[in-house]
Coordinates of C-alpha atoms in Angstrom, one line a residue:
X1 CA 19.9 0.5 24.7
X2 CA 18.9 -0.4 28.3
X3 CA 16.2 -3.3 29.0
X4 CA 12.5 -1.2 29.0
X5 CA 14.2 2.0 27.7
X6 CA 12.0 3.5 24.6
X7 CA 13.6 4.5 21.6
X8 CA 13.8 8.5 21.7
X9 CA 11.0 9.1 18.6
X10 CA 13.0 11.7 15.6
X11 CA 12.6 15.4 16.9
X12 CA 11.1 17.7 15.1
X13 CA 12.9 20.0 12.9
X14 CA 12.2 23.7 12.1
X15 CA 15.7 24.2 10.5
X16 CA 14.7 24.4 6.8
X17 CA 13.9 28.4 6.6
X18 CA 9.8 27.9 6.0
X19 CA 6.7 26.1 7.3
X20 CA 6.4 24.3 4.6
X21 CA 9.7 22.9 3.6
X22 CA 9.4 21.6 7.7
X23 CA 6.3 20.1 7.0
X24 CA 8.1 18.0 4.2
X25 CA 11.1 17.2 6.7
X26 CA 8.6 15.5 9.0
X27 CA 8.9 12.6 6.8
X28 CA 12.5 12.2 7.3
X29 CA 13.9 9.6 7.9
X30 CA 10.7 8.2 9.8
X31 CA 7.4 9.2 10.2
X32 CA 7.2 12.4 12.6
X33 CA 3.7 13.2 12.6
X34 CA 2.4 9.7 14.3
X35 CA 0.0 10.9 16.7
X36 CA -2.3 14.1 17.0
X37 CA 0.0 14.9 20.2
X38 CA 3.0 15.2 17.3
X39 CA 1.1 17.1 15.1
X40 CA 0.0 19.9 17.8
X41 CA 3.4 20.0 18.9
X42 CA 4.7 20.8 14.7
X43 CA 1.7 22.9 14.8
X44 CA 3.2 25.1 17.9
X45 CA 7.2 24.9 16.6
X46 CA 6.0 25.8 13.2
X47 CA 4.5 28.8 14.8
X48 CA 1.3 28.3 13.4
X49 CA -0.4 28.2 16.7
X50 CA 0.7 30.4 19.7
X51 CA 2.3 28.4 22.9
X52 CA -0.5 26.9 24.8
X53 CA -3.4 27.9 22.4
X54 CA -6.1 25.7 23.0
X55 CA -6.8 22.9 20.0
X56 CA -10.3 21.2 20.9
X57 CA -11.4 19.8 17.2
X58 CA -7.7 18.2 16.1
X59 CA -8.2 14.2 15.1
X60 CA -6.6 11.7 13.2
X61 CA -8.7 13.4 10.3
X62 CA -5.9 16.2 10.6
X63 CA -2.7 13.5 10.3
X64 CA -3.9 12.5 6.9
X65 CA -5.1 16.1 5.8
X66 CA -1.3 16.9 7.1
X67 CA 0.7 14.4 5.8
X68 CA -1.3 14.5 2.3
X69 CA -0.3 18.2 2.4
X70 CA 3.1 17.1 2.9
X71 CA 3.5 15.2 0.2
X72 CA 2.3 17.7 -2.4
X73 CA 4.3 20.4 -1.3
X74 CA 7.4 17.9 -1.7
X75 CA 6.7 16.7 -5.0
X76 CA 5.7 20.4 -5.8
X77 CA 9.1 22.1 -4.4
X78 CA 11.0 18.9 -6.0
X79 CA 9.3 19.4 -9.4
X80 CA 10.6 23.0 -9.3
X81 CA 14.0 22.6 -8.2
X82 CA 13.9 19.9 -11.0
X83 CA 12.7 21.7 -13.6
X84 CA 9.7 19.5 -13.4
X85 CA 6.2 20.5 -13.5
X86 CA 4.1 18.8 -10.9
X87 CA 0.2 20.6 -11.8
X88 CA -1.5 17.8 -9.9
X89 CA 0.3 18.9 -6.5
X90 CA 0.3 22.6 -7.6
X91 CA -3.2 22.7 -7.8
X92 CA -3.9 20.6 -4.7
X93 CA -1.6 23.5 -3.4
X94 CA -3.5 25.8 -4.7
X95 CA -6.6 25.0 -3.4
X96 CA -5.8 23.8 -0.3
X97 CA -4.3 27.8 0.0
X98 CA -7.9 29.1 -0.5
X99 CA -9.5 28.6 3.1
X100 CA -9.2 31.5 5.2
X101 CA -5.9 31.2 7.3
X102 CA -7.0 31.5 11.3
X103 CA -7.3 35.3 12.1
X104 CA -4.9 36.6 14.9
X105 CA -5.4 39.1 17.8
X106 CA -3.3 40.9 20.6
X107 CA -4.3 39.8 24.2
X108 CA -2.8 40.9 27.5
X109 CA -0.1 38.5 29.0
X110 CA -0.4 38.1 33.2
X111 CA 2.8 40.6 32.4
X112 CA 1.1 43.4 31.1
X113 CA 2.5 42.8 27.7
X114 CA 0.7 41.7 24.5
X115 CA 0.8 38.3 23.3
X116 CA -0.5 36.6 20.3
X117 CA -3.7 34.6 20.1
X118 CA -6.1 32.9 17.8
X119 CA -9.5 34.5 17.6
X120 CA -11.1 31.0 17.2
X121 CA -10.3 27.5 17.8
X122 CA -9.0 27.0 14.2
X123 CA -10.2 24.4 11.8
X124 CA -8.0 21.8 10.3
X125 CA -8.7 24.2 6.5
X126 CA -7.2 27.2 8.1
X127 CA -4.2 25.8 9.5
X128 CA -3.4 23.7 6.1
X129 CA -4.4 27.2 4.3
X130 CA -1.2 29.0 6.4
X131 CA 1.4 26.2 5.1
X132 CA -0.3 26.0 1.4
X133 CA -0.2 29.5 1.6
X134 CA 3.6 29.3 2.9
X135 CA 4.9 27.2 0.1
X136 CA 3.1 29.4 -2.8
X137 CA 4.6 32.4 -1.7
X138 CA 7.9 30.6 -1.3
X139 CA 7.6 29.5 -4.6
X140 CA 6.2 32.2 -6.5
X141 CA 9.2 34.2 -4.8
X142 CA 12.0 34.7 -7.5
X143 CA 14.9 35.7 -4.7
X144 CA 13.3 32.6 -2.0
X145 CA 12.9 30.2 -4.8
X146 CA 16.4 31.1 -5.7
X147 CA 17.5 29.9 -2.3
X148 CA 16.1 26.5 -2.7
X149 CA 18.9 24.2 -1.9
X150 CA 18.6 19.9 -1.9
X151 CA 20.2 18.4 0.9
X152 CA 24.0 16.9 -0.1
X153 CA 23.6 14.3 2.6
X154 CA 23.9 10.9 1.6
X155 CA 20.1 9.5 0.6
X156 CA 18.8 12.4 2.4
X157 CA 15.9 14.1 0.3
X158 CA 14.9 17.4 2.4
X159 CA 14.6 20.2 1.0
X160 CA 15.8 23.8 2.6
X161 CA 16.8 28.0 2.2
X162 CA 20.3 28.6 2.3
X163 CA 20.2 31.9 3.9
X164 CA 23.7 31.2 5.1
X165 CA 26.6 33.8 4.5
X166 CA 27.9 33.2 1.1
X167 CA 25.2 30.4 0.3
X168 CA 27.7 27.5 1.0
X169 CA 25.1 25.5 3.3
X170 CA 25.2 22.4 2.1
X171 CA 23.3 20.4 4.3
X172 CA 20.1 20.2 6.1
X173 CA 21.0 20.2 9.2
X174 CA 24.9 20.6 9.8
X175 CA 24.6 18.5 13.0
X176 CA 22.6 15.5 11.3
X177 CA 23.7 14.9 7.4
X178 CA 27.0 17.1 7.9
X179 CA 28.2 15.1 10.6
X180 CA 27.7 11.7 9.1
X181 CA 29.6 13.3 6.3
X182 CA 32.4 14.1 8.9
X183 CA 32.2 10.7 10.2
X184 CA 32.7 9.1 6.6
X185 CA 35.3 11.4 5.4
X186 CA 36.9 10.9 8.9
X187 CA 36.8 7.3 8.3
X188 CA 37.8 6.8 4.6
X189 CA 41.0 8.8 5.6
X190 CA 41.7 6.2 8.6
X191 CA 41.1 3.4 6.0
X192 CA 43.1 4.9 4.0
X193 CA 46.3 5.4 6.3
X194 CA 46.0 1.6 7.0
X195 CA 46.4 0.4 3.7

């Protein structure tokens, strides 16, 4: 890296098939949601705010409400794919699913056509609400619990739907864990051809 060149900070990822399971994979492998900037930004991608919709009452209060959502839903969708009950995070879940979610309407674009917009400014509630809301019907979903798939990625822990063709995904992200797989298969059989 160059002298006074930043690292580049982990994209965000909205590769996993729900809101939810990308909320989990914005722990992975560093901490994505660092700033309230970051966490508008997921907010937007995860299409649980329109583009450009004003966000006046987001704070650091949000990160940990966020990230504490987060880590429920993971040990929740974990506990299920593992045949392991996790109640505690279920009914965190469960009640974080409660609040109202924020209620949409149709405006007019400068275009002429209709666009989606928030009636209000959201509260930090509604917006967990939408992703609680996300991962119980995810997992109350016999066919989209079905689809659950672990990453095969070496120490990678996220969590996705294999929607693929066949369901022979096997990776996260095919660019990220299936090409350091690549990389190691690729050089295993150099090593081999050496010796």
């Amino acid at each position: 890296m160059a002298l006074g060149m930043a690292p580049v900070p982990y994209e965000l990822r909205f590769d996993t098939g729900r809101s939810c399971l990308d909320l989990v994979a914005t722990n992975h492998p560093v901490e994505r949601l660092d700033s309230v900037r970051r966490l508008r930004a997921w907010l937007t991608g995860a299409g649980l705010l329109p583009a450009g919709a004003p966000l006046r009452s987001v704070d650091p209060d949000w990160l940990t409400a966020f990230r504490e959502l987060r880590a429920h839903v993971a040990e929740l969708v974990l506990g299920e794919i593992e045949h392991r009950p996790a109640d505690t995070a279920l009914e965190h879940v469960n009640a974080l699913a409660a609040a109202a979610p924020p209620a949409p309407r149709a405006v007019r674009a400068a275009d002429g056509t209709l666009a989606r917009a928030l009636r209000d400014d959201p509260a930090c509630a509604a917006l967990l609400a939408c992703v609680a809301r996300d991962a119980v019907d995810l997992l109350t979903d016999p066919a989209a619990r079905a689809l659950l798939r672990r990453c095969e990625g070496d120490s990678c822990p996220l969590v996705y739907l294999d929607t693929s063709r066949g369901r022979r995904r096997r990776w996260c992200s095919s660019e990220v864990c299936g090409n350091r797989e690549r990389v190691a298969r690729h050089r295993r059989r150099v090593a081999l051809a050496r010796a």
